[in-house]
PDB file of N, CA and C in Angstrom:
ATOM      1  N   MET A  24       0.848  -1.173   0.000  1.00  0.00           N
ATOM      2  CA  MET A  24       0.000   0.000   0.000  1.00  0.00           C
ATOM      3  C   MET A  24       0.890   1.230   0.000  1.00  0.00           C
ATOM      4  N   ASN A  25       0.359   2.200  -0.627  1.00  0.00           N
ATOM      5  CA  ASN A  25       1.185   3.387  -0.641  1.00  0.00           C
ATOM      6  C   ASN A  25       0.965   4.189   0.640  1.00  0.00           C
ATOM      7  N   THR A  26       1.811   5.103   0.885  1.00  0.00           N
ATOM      8  CA  THR A  26       1.833   5.859   2.125  1.00  0.00           C
ATOM      9  C   THR A  26       0.595   6.730   2.290  1.00  0.00           C
ATOM     10  N   LEU A  27       0.078   7.253   1.217  1.00  0.00           N
ATOM     11  CA  LEU A  27      -1.097   8.127   1.290  1.00  0.00           C
ATOM     12  C   LEU A  27      -2.333   7.348   1.748  1.00  0.00           C
ATOM     13  N   ALA A  28      -2.541   6.179   1.239  1.00  0.00           N
ATOM     14  CA  ALA A  28      -3.697   5.363   1.631  1.00  0.00           C
ATOM     15  C   ALA A  28      -3.568   4.910   3.071  1.00  0.00           C
ATOM     16  N   LEU A  29      -2.361   4.566   3.484  1.00  0.00           N
ATOM     17  CA  LEU A  29      -2.128   4.128   4.851  1.00  0.00           C
ATOM     18  C   LEU A  29      -2.371   5.274   5.841  1.00  0.00           C
ATOM     19  N   SER A  30      -1.896   6.453   5.504  1.00  0.00           N
ATOM     20  CA  SER A  30      -2.117   7.600   6.394  1.00  0.00           C
ATOM     21  C   SER A  30      -3.585   7.984   6.446  1.00  0.00           C
ATOM     22  N   GLN A  31      -4.309   7.805   5.337  1.00  0.00           N
ATOM     23  CA  GLN A  31      -5.750   8.112   5.314  1.00  0.00           C
ATOM     24  C   GLN A  31      -6.500   7.186   6.275  1.00  0.00           C
ATOM     25  N   ILE A  32      -6.134   5.918   6.358  1.00  0.00           N
ATOM     26  CA  ILE A  32      -6.774   4.968   7.269  1.00  0.00           C
ATOM     27  C   ILE A  32      -6.520   5.392   8.718  1.00  0.00           C
ATOM     28  N   TYR A  33      -5.283   5.754   9.018  1.00  0.00           N
ATOM     29  CA  TYR A  33      -4.963   6.165  10.379  1.00  0.00           C
ATOM     30  C   TYR A  33      -5.621   7.484  10.748  1.00  0.00           C
ATOM     31  N   ILE A  34      -5.753   8.388   9.819  1.00  0.00           N
ATOM     32  CA  ILE A  34      -6.425   9.669  10.091  1.00  0.00           C
ATOM     33  C   ILE A  34      -7.900   9.426  10.367  1.00  0.00           C
ATOM     34  N   ASN A  35      -8.533   8.560   9.594  1.00  0.00           N
ATOM     35  CA  ASN A  35      -9.948   8.243   9.826  1.00  0.00           C
ATOM     36  C   ASN A  35     -10.139   7.591  11.197  1.00  0.00           C
ATOM     37  N   ARG A  36      -9.233   6.710  11.574  1.00  0.00           N
ATOM     38  CA  ARG A  36      -9.316   6.083  12.903  1.00  0.00           C
ATOM     39  C   ARG A  36      -9.084   7.107  14.011  1.00  0.00           C
ATOM     40  N   ALA A  37      -8.162   8.013  13.784  1.00  0.00           N
ATOM     41  CA  ALA A  37      -7.905   9.057  14.781  1.00  0.00           C
ATOM     42  C   ALA A  37      -9.122   9.956  14.943  1.00  0.00           C
ATOM     43  N   TYR A  38      -9.791  10.306  13.840  1.00  0.00           N
ATOM     44  CA  TYR A  38     -11.016  11.117  13.927  1.00  0.00           C
ATOM     45  C   TYR A  38     -12.120  10.363  14.681  1.00  0.00           C
ATOM     46  N   ALA A  39     -12.248   9.077  14.412  1.00  0.00           N
ATOM     47  CA  ALA A  39     -13.259   8.266  15.099  1.00  0.00           C
ATOM     48  C   ALA A  39     -12.956   8.186  16.593  1.00  0.00           C
ATOM     49  N   LEU A  40     -11.668   8.014  16.921  1.00  0.00           N
ATOM     50  CA  LEU A  40     -11.286   7.964  18.328  1.00  0.00           C
ATOM     51  C   LEU A  40     -11.537   9.300  19.010  1.00  0.00           C
ATOM     52  N   LEU A  41     -11.195  10.395  18.349  1.00  0.00           N
ATOM     53  CA  LEU A  41     -11.424  11.728  18.904  1.00  0.00           C
ATOM     54  C   LEU A  41     -12.919  11.995  19.092  1.00  0.00           C
ATOM     55  N   ALA A  42     -13.731  11.595  18.122  1.00  0.00           N
ATOM     56  CA  ALA A  42     -15.182  11.772  18.242  1.00  0.00           C
ATOM     57  C   ALA A  42     -15.734  10.934  19.392  1.00  0.00           C
ATOM     58  N   SER A  43     -15.222   9.721  19.554  1.00  0.00           N
ATOM     59  CA  SER A  43     -15.674   8.859  20.652  1.00  0.00           C
ATOM     60  C   SER A  43     -15.303   9.460  22.004  1.00  0.00           C
ATOM     61  N   VAL A  44     -14.076   9.964  22.118  1.00  0.00           N
ATOM     62  CA  VAL A  44     -13.638  10.580  23.369  1.00  0.00           C
ATOM     63  C   VAL A  44     -14.489  11.813  23.682  1.00  0.00           C
ATOM     64  N   CYS A  45     -14.794  12.610  22.665  1.00  0.00           N
ATOM     65  CA  CYS A  45     -15.647  13.790  22.878  1.00  0.00           C
ATOM     66  C   CYS A  45     -17.056  13.383  23.307  1.00  0.00           C
ATOM     67  N   ALA A  46     -17.611  12.356  22.679  1.00  0.00           N
ATOM     68  CA  ALA A  46     -18.957  11.905  23.033  1.00  0.00           C
ATOM     69  C   ALA A  46     -18.998  11.372  24.463  1.00  0.00           C
ATOM     70  N   VAL A  47     -18.012  10.592  24.848  1.00  0.00           N
ATOM     71  CA  VAL A  47     -17.953  10.061  26.217  1.00  0.00           C
ATOM     72  C   VAL A  47     -17.767  11.203  27.214  1.00  0.00           C
ATOM     73  N   SER A  48     -16.953  12.187  26.861  1.00  0.00           N
ATOM     74  CA  SER A  48     -16.738  13.334  27.755  1.00  0.00           C
ATOM     75  C   SER A  48     -18.022  14.129  27.961  1.00  0.00           C
ATOM     76  N   VAL A  49     -18.771  14.365  26.895  1.00  0.00           N
ATOM     77  CA  VAL A  49     -20.040  15.095  27.012  1.00  0.00           C
ATOM     78  C   VAL A  49     -21.027  14.292  27.853  1.00  0.00           C
ATOM     79  N   PHE A  50     -21.084  12.986  27.643  1.00  0.00           N
ATOM     80  CA  PHE A  50     -21.978  12.140  28.420  1.00  0.00           C
ATOM     81  C   PHE A  50     -21.615  12.178  29.909  1.00  0.00           C
ATOM     82  N   LEU A  51     -20.333  12.031  30.223  1.00  0.00           N
ATOM     83  CA  LEU A  51     -19.908  12.064  31.626  1.00  0.00           C
ATOM     84  C   LEU A  51     -20.148  13.430  32.255  1.00  0.00           C
ATOM     85  N   TYR A  52     -19.947  14.503  31.496  1.00  0.00           N
ATOM     86  CA  TYR A  52     -20.226  15.847  32.004  1.00  0.00           C
ATOM     87  C   TYR A  52     -21.699  15.969  32.373  1.00  0.00           C
ATOM     88  N   ALA A  53     -22.582  15.464  31.506  1.00  0.00           N
ATOM     89  CA  ALA A  53     -24.018  15.528  31.787  1.00  0.00           C
ATOM     90  C   ALA A  53     -24.374  14.704  33.026  1.00  0.00           C
ATOM     91  N   VAL A  54     -23.764  13.542  33.166  1.00  0.00           N
ATOM     92  CA  VAL A  54     -24.034  12.688  34.327  1.00  0.00           C
ATOM     93  C   VAL A  54     -23.580  13.373  35.612  1.00  0.00           C
ATOM     94  N   PHE A  55     -22.371  13.920  35.607  1.00  0.00           N
ATOM     95  CA  PHE A  55     -21.868  14.581  36.811  1.00  0.00           C
ATOM     96  C   PHE A  55     -22.650  15.839  37.138  1.00  0.00           C
ATOM     97  N   LEU A  56     -23.090  16.567  36.128  1.00  0.00           N
ATOM     98  CA  LEU A  56     -23.919  17.754  36.360  1.00  0.00           C
ATOM     99  C   LEU A  56     -25.259  17.359  36.975  1.00  0.00           C
ATOM    100  N   LEU A  57     -25.859  16.289  36.479  1.00  0.00           N
ATOM    101  CA  LEU A  57     -27.119  15.799  37.038  1.00  0.00           C
ATOM    102  C   LEU A  57     -26.936  15.341  38.484  1.00  0.00           C
ATOM    103  N   LEU A  58     -25.835  14.664  38.768  1.00  0.00           N
ATOM    104  CA  LEU A  58     -25.561  14.239  40.140  1.00  0.00           C
ATOM    105  C   LEU A  58     -25.363  15.433  41.068  1.00  0.00           C
ATOM    106  N   ALA A  59     -24.723  16.477  40.588  1.00  0.00           N
ATOM    107  CA  ALA A  59     -24.520  17.677  41.411  1.00  0.00           C
ATOM    108  C   ALA A  59     -25.841  18.361  41.717  1.00  0.00           C
ATOM    109  N   VAL A  60     -26.703  18.442  40.729  1.00  0.00           N
ATOM    110  CA  VAL A  60     -28.018  19.055  40.949  1.00  0.00           C
ATOM    111  C   VAL A  60     -28.840  18.216  41.914  1.00  0.00           C
ATOM    112  N   THR A  61     -28.793  16.909  41.759  1.00  0.00           N
ATOM    113  CA  THR A  61     -29.524  16.017  42.664  1.00  0.00           C
ATOM    114  C   THR A  61     -29.002  16.144  44.089  1.00  0.00           C
ATOM    115  N   HIS A  62     -27.694  16.233  44.236  1.00  0.00           N
ATOM    116  CA  HIS A  62     -27.100  16.389  45.567  1.00  0.00           C
ATOM    117  C   HIS A  62     -27.518  17.715  46.199  1.00  0.00           C
ATOM    118  N   ALA A  63     -27.531  18.785  45.431  1.00  0.00           N
ATOM    119  CA  ALA A  63     -27.939  20.091  45.955  1.00  0.00           C
ATOM    120  C   ALA A  63     -29.406  20.079  46.385  1.00  0.00           C
ATOM    121  N   ALA A  64     -30.250  19.428  45.597  1.00  0.00           N
ATOM    122  CA  ALA A  64     -31.665  19.335  45.965  1.00  0.00           C
ATOM    123  C   ALA A  64     -31.839  18.503  47.229  1.00  0.00           C
ATOM    124  N   GLY A  65     -31.100  17.422  47.343  1.00  0.00           N
ATOM    125  CA  GLY A  65     -31.175  16.596  48.545  1.00  0.00           C
ATOM    126  C   GLY A  65     -30.676  17.341  49.768  1.00  0.00           C
ATOM    127  N   GLN A  66     -29.649  18.150  49.588  1.00  0.00           N
ATOM    128  CA  GLN A  66     -29.123  18.931  50.708  1.00  0.00           C
ATOM    129  C   GLN A  66     -30.148  19.959  51.175  1.00  0.00           C
ATOM    130  N   THR A  67     -30.837  20.587  50.236  1.00  0.00           N
ATOM    131  CA  THR A  67     -31.881  21.553  50.591  1.00  0.00           C
ATOM    132  C   THR A  67     -33.020  20.862  51.331  1.00  0.00           C
ATOM    133  N   THR A  68     -33.405  19.688  50.861  1.00  0.00           N
ATOM    134  CA  THR A  68     -34.459  18.926  51.533  1.00  0.00           C
ATOM    135  C   THR A  68     -34.030  18.534  52.942  1.00  0.00           C
ATOM    136  N   ALA A  69     -32.798  18.090  53.091  1.00  0.00           N
ATOM    137  CA  ALA A  69     -32.306  17.703  54.418  1.00  0.00           C
ATOM    138  C   ALA A  69     -32.251  18.913  55.352  1.00  0.00           C
ATOM    139  N   LEU A  70     -31.864  20.059  54.838  1.00  0.00           N
ATOM    140  CA  LEU A  70     -31.814  21.260  55.665  1.00  0.00           C
ATOM    141  C   LEU A  70     -33.206  21.645  56.151  1.00  0.00           C
ATOM    142  N   ARG A  71     -34.190  21.556  55.280  1.00  0.00           N
ATOM    143  CA  ARG A  71     -35.573  21.854  55.690  1.00  0.00           C
ATOM    144  C   ARG A  71     -36.051  20.867  56.749  1.00  0.00           C
ATOM    145  N   GLN A  72     -35.708  19.600  56.579  1.00  0.00           N
ATOM    146  CA  GLN A  72     -36.128  18.592  57.546  1.00  0.00           C
ATOM    147  C   GLN A  72     -35.449  18.826  58.899  1.00  0.00           C
ATOM    148  N   VAL A  73     -34.186  19.212  58.889  1.00  0.00           N
ATOM    149  CA  VAL A  73     -33.484  19.508  60.141  1.00  0.00           C
ATOM    150  C   VAL A  73     -34.133  20.692  60.842  1.00  0.00           C
ATOM    151  N   GLN A  74     -34.495  21.725  60.095  1.00  0.00           N
ATOM    152  CA  GLN A  74     -35.165  22.879  60.697  1.00  0.00           C
ATOM    153  C   GLN A  74     -36.513  22.480  61.292  1.00  0.00           C
ATOM    154  N   LYS A  75     -37.252  21.638  60.569  1.00  0.00           N
ATOM    155  CA  LYS A  75     -38.557  21.182  61.062  1.00  0.00           C
ATOM    156  C   LYS A  75     -38.393  20.376  62.351  1.00  0.00           C
ATOM    157  N   LEU A  76     -37.416  19.472  62.371  1.00  0.00           N
ATOM    158  CA  LEU A  76     -37.184  18.665  63.566  1.00  0.00           C
ATOM    159  C   LEU A  76     -36.683  19.515  64.727  1.00  0.00           C
ATOM    160  N   SER A  77     -35.927  20.551  64.436  1.00  0.00           N
ATOM    161  CA  SER A  77     -35.451  21.449  65.486  1.00  0.00           C
ATOM    162  C   SER A  77     -36.620  22.170  66.143  1.00  0.00           C
ATOM    163  N   VAL A  78     -37.580  22.584  65.344  1.00  0.00           N
ATOM    164  CA  VAL A  78     -38.773  23.229  65.897  1.00  0.00           C
ATOM    165  C   VAL A  78     -39.561  22.242  66.756  1.00  0.00           C
ATOM    166  N   GLU A  79     -39.684  20.999  66.287  1.00  0.00           N
ATOM    167  CA  GLU A  79     -40.411  19.995  67.061  1.00  0.00           C
ATOM    168  C   GLU A  79     -39.714  19.709  68.391  1.00  0.00           C
ATOM    169  N   VAL A  80     -38.386  19.616  68.377  1.00  0.00           N
ATOM    170  CA  VAL A  80     -37.639  19.360  69.612  1.00  0.00           C
ATOM    171  C   VAL A  80     -37.812  20.532  70.578  1.00  0.00           C
ATOM    172  N   SER A  81     -37.769  21.749  70.069  1.00  0.00           N
ATOM    173  CA  SER A  81     -37.972  22.918  70.926  1.00  0.00           C
ATOM    174  C   SER A  81     -39.353  22.899  71.560  1.00  0.00           C
ATOM    175  N   ASP A  82     -40.354  22.520  70.776  1.00  0.00           N
ATOM    176  CA  ASP A  82     -41.715  22.439  71.309  1.00  0.00           C
ATOM    177  C   ASP A  82     -41.817  21.362  72.395  1.00  0.00           C
ATOM    178  N   MET A  83     -41.180  20.218  72.164  1.00  0.00           N
ATOM    179  CA  MET A  83     -41.206  19.146  73.170  1.00  0.00           C
ATOM    180  C   MET A  83     -40.461  19.565  74.434  1.00  0.00           C
ATOM    181  N   GLU A  84     -39.352  20.277  74.288  1.00  0.00           N
ATOM    182  CA  GLU A  84     -38.618  20.742  75.465  1.00  0.00           C
ATOM    183  C   GLU A  84     -39.458  21.732  76.267  1.00  0.00           C
ATOM    184  N   MET A  85     -40.188  22.601  75.571  1.00  0.00           N
ATOM    185  CA  MET A  85     -41.032  23.560  76.266  1.00  0.00           C
ATOM    186  C   MET A  85     -42.158  22.842  77.021  1.00  0.00           C
ATOM    187  N   ARG A  86     -42.778  21.847  76.369  1.00  0.00           N
ATOM    188  CA  ARG A  86     -43.828  21.096  77.051  1.00  0.00           C
ATOM    189  C   ARG A  86     -43.275  20.330  78.251  1.00  0.00           C
ATOM    190  N   TYR A  87     -42.064  19.794  78.132  1.00  0.00           N
ATOM    191  CA  TYR A  87     -41.437  19.078  79.238  1.00  0.00           C
ATOM    192  C   TYR A  87     -41.187  20.022  80.409  1.00  0.00           C
ATOM    193  N   LEU A  88     -40.655  21.199  80.129  1.00  0.00           N
ATOM    194  CA  LEU A  88     -40.394  22.157  81.205  1.00  0.00           C
ATOM    195  C   LEU A  88     -41.680  22.619  81.870  1.00  0.00           C
ATOM    196  N   MET A  89     -42.727  22.817  81.071  1.00  0.00           N
ATOM    197  CA  MET A  89     -44.017  23.208  81.647  1.00  0.00           C
ATOM    198  C   MET A  89     -44.574  22.085  82.525  1.00  0.00           C
ATOM    199  N   ALA A  90     -44.399  20.833  82.089  1.00  0.00           N
ATOM    200  CA  ALA A  90     -44.909  19.702  82.869  1.00  0.00           C
ATOM    201  C   ALA A  90     -44.119  19.526  84.157  1.00  0.00           C
ATOM    202  N   THR A  91     -42.801  19.747  84.120  1.00  0.00           N
ATOM    203  CA  THR A  91     -42.014  19.583  85.341  1.00  0.00           C
ATOM    204  C   THR A  91     -42.280  20.699  86.341  1.00  0.00           C
ATOM    205  N   LYS A  92     -42.720  21.858  85.868  1.00  0.00           N
ATOM    206  CA  LYS A  92     -43.064  22.937  86.797  1.00  0.00           C
ATOM    207  C   LYS A  92     -44.330  22.594  87.572  1.00  0.00           C
ATOM    208  N   ASP A  93     -45.215  21.800  86.977  1.00  0.00           N
ATOM    209  CA  ASP A  93     -46.482  21.437  87.622  1.00  0.00           C
ATOM    210  C   ASP A  93     -46.330  20.302  88.626  1.00  0.00           C
ATOM    211  N   ILE A  94     -45.190  19.626  88.663  1.00  0.00           N
ATOM    212  CA  ILE A  94     -45.004  18.496  89.572  1.00  0.00           C
ATOM    213  C   ILE A  94     -44.785  19.017  90.990  1.00  0.00           C
ATOM    214  N   SER A  95     -45.557  18.455  91.912  1.00  0.00           N
ATOM    215  CA  SER A  95     -45.424  18.806  93.329  1.00  0.00           C
ATOM    216  C   SER A  95     -45.842  17.591  94.155  1.00  0.00           C
ATOM    217  N   PRO A  96     -45.470  17.553  95.433  1.00  0.00           N
ATOM    218  CA  PRO A  96     -45.889  16.422  96.269  1.00  0.00           C
ATOM    219  C   PRO A  96     -47.417  16.319  96.380  1.00  0.00           C
ATOM    220  N   ASP A  97     -48.102  17.447  96.424  1.00  0.00           N
ATOM    221  CA  ASP A  97     -49.570  17.406  96.516  1.00  0.00           C
ATOM    222  C   ASP A  97     -50.184  16.804  95.259  1.00  0.00           C
ATOM    223  N   LYS A  98     -49.682  17.181  94.107  1.00  0.00           N
ATOM    224  CA  LYS A  98     -50.212  16.640  92.862  1.00  0.00           C
ATOM    225  C   LYS A  98     -49.908  15.144  92.765  1.00  0.00           C
ATOM    226  N   ALA A  99     -48.726  14.722  93.228  1.00  0.00           N
ATOM    227  CA  ALA A  99     -48.374  13.304  93.210  1.00  0.00           C
ATOM    228  C   ALA A  99     -49.321  12.506  94.093  1.00  0.00           C
ATOM    229  N   LEU A 100     -49.636  13.022  95.275  1.00  0.00           N
ATOM    230  CA  LEU A 100     -50.593  12.336  96.152  1.00  0.00           C
ATOM    231  C   LEU A 100     -51.967  12.273  95.501  1.00  0.00           C
ATOM    232  N   ALA A 101     -52.367  13.346  94.802  1.00  0.00           N
ATOM    233  CA  ALA A 101     -53.664  13.361  94.126  1.00  0.00           C
ATOM    234  C   ALA A 101     -53.707  12.336  92.988  1.00  0.00           C
ATOM    235  N   LEU A 102     -52.573  12.056  92.373  1.00  0.00           N
ATOM    236  CA  LEU A 102     -52.518  11.077  91.290  1.00  0.00           C
ATOM    237  C   LEU A 102     -52.400   9.643  91.801  1.00  0.00           C
ATOM    238  N   GLY A 103     -52.241   9.452  93.113  1.00  0.00           N
ATOM    239  CA  GLY A 103     -52.215   8.108  93.675  1.00  0.00           C
ATOM    240  C   GLY A 103     -50.840   7.636  94.095  1.00  0.00           C
ATOM    241  N   PHE A 104     -49.836   8.464  94.003  1.00  0.00           N
ATOM    242  CA  PHE A 104     -48.509   8.069  94.477  1.00  0.00           C
ATOM    243  C   PHE A 104     -48.488   8.094  95.999  1.00  0.00           C
ATOM    244  N   VAL A 105     -47.666   7.244  96.595  1.00  0.00           N
ATOM    245  CA  VAL A 105     -47.556   7.199  98.049  1.00  0.00           C
ATOM    246  C   VAL A 105     -46.120   7.482  98.442  1.00  0.00           C
ATOM    247  N   ALA A 106     -45.955   8.047  99.621  1.00  0.00           N
ATOM    248  CA  ALA A 106     -44.612   8.346 100.124  1.00  0.00           C
ATOM    249  C   ALA A 106     -43.950   7.050 100.580  1.00  0.00           C
ATOM    250  N   PRO A 107     -42.666   6.854 100.313  1.00  0.00           N
ATOM    251  CA  PRO A 107     -41.986   5.612 100.713  1.00  0.00           C
ATOM    252  C   PRO A 107     -41.682   5.629 102.209  1.00  0.00           C
ATOM    253  N   ASN A 108     -41.592   4.422 102.778  1.00  0.00           N
ATOM    254  CA  ASN A 108     -41.176   4.302 104.170  1.00  0.00           C
ATOM    255  C   ASN A 108     -39.675   4.525 104.248  1.00  0.00           C
ATOM    256  N   ARG A 109     -39.235   5.067 105.356  1.00  0.00           N
ATOM    257  CA  ARG A 109     -37.799   5.321 105.521  1.00  0.00           C
ATOM    258  C   ARG A 109     -36.995   4.029 105.508  1.00  0.00           C
ATOM    259  N   SER A 110     -37.602   2.929 105.953  1.00  0.00           N
ATOM    260  CA  SER A 110     -36.873   1.662 106.023  1.00  0.00           C
ATOM    261  C   SER A 110     -36.684   1.037 104.634  1.00  0.00           C
ATOM    262  N   GLU A 111     -37.498   1.445 103.662  1.00  0.00           N
ATOM    263  CA  GLU A 111     -37.410   0.873 102.324  1.00  0.00           C
ATOM    264  C   GLU A 111     -36.459   1.642 101.413  1.00  0.00           C
ATOM    265  N   VAL A 112     -36.001   2.803 101.841  1.00  0.00           N
ATOM    266  CA  VAL A 112     -35.173   3.653 100.989  1.00  0.00           C
ATOM    267  C   VAL A 112     -33.717   3.468 101.343  1.00  0.00           C
ATOM    268  N   SER A 113     -32.897   3.180 100.329  1.00  0.00           N
ATOM    269  CA  SER A 113     -31.454   3.051 100.518  1.00  0.00           C
ATOM    270  C   SER A 113     -30.782   4.265  99.897  1.00  0.00           C
ATOM    271  N   VAL A 114     -29.800   4.784 100.606  1.00  0.00           N
ATOM    272  CA  VAL A 114     -29.048   5.928 100.100  1.00  0.00           C
ATOM    273  C   VAL A 114     -27.662   5.433  99.702  1.00  0.00           C
ATOM    274  N   VAL A 115     -27.286   5.701  98.485  1.00  0.00           N
ATOM    275  CA  VAL A 115     -25.976   5.320  97.982  1.00  0.00           C
ATOM    276  C   VAL A 115     -25.253   6.599  97.599  1.00  0.00           C
ATOM    277  N   SER A 116     -24.025   6.760  98.077  1.00  0.00           N
ATOM    278  CA  SER A 116     -23.257   7.945  97.710  1.00  0.00           C
ATOM    279  C   SER A 116     -21.868   7.520  97.289  1.00  0.00           C
ATOM    280  N   ALA A 117     -21.326   8.240  96.338  1.00  0.00           N
ATOM    281  CA  ALA A 117     -19.983   7.943  95.845  1.00  0.00           C
ATOM    282  C   ALA A 117     -19.245   9.245  95.657  1.00  0.00           C
ATOM    283  N   THR A 118     -17.984   9.259  96.001  1.00  0.00           N
ATOM    284  CA  THR A 118     -17.176  10.447  95.792  1.00  0.00           C
ATOM    285  C   THR A 118     -16.050  10.102  94.832  1.00  0.00           C
ATOM    286  N   ALA A 119     -15.738  11.029  93.958  1.00  0.00           N
ATOM    287  CA  ALA A 119     -14.744  10.760  92.932  1.00  0.00           C
ATOM    288  C   ALA A 119     -13.327  10.944  93.467  1.00  0.00           C
ATOM    289  N   GLY A 120     -13.142  11.841  94.435  1.00  0.00           N
ATOM    290  CA  GLY A 120     -11.792  12.133  94.907  1.00  0.00           C
ATOM    291  C   GLY A 120     -11.146  10.956  95.603  1.00  0.00           C
ATOM    292  N   SER A 121     -11.839  10.350  96.524  1.00  0.00           N
ATOM    293  CA  SER A 121     -11.250   9.240  97.285  1.00  0.00           C
ATOM    294  C   SER A 121     -11.681   7.877  96.766  1.00  0.00           C
ATOM    295  N   LEU A 122     -12.513   7.853  95.755  1.00  0.00           N
ATOM    296  CA  LEU A 122     -13.000   6.618  95.158  1.00  0.00           C
ATOM    297  C   LEU A 122     -13.664   5.713  96.178  1.00  0.00           C
ATOM    298  N   SER A 123     -14.484   6.313  97.035  1.00  0.00           N
ATOM    299  CA  SER A 123     -15.177   5.512  98.040  1.00  0.00           C
ATOM    300  C   SER A 123     -16.660   5.438  97.711  1.00  0.00           C
ATOM    301  N   LEU A 124     -17.304   4.387  98.193  1.00  0.00           N
ATOM    302  CA  LEU A 124     -18.710   4.171  97.965  1.00  0.00           C
ATOM    303  C   LEU A 124     -19.330   3.780  99.301  1.00  0.00           C
ATOM    304  N   SER A 125     -20.440   4.419  99.644  1.00  0.00           N
ATOM    305  CA  SER A 125     -21.098   4.064 100.906  1.00  0.00           C
ATOM    306  C   SER A 125     -22.550   3.754 100.636  1.00  0.00           C
ATOM    307  N   LEU A 126     -23.071   2.769 101.335  1.00  0.00           N
ATOM    308  CA  LEU A 126     -24.435   2.337 101.220  1.00  0.00           C
ATOM    309  C   LEU A 126     -25.073   2.370 102.584  1.00  0.00           C
ATOM    310  N   ARG A 127     -26.170   3.090 102.713  1.00  0.00           N
ATOM    311  CA  ARG A 127     -26.855   3.186 104.013  1.00  0.00           C
ATOM    312  C   ARG A 127     -28.216   2.566 103.929  1.00  0.00           C
TER     313      ARG A 127
END
């Protein structure tokens, strides 16, 4: 084969390879762009959910504090609780400095 025909075959293959590389690059760019948009949308959704849960936790903390303010010995007796006998109650104390534990 002469040199001109041989170079024409290689040039055609090089063009095909270049076109394939460009097509794959455009496809991968589109895929990565779509993934970035999806990630940003998911992040926005997660941020909204965190804000919503933060409001719910604040509301629960407020209700808890209001409920603990209403607790008193009189209310406990009205609900049916009874005071423990002194003989049934054990006191346990521990100190960190001397690493001692006492049980009464």
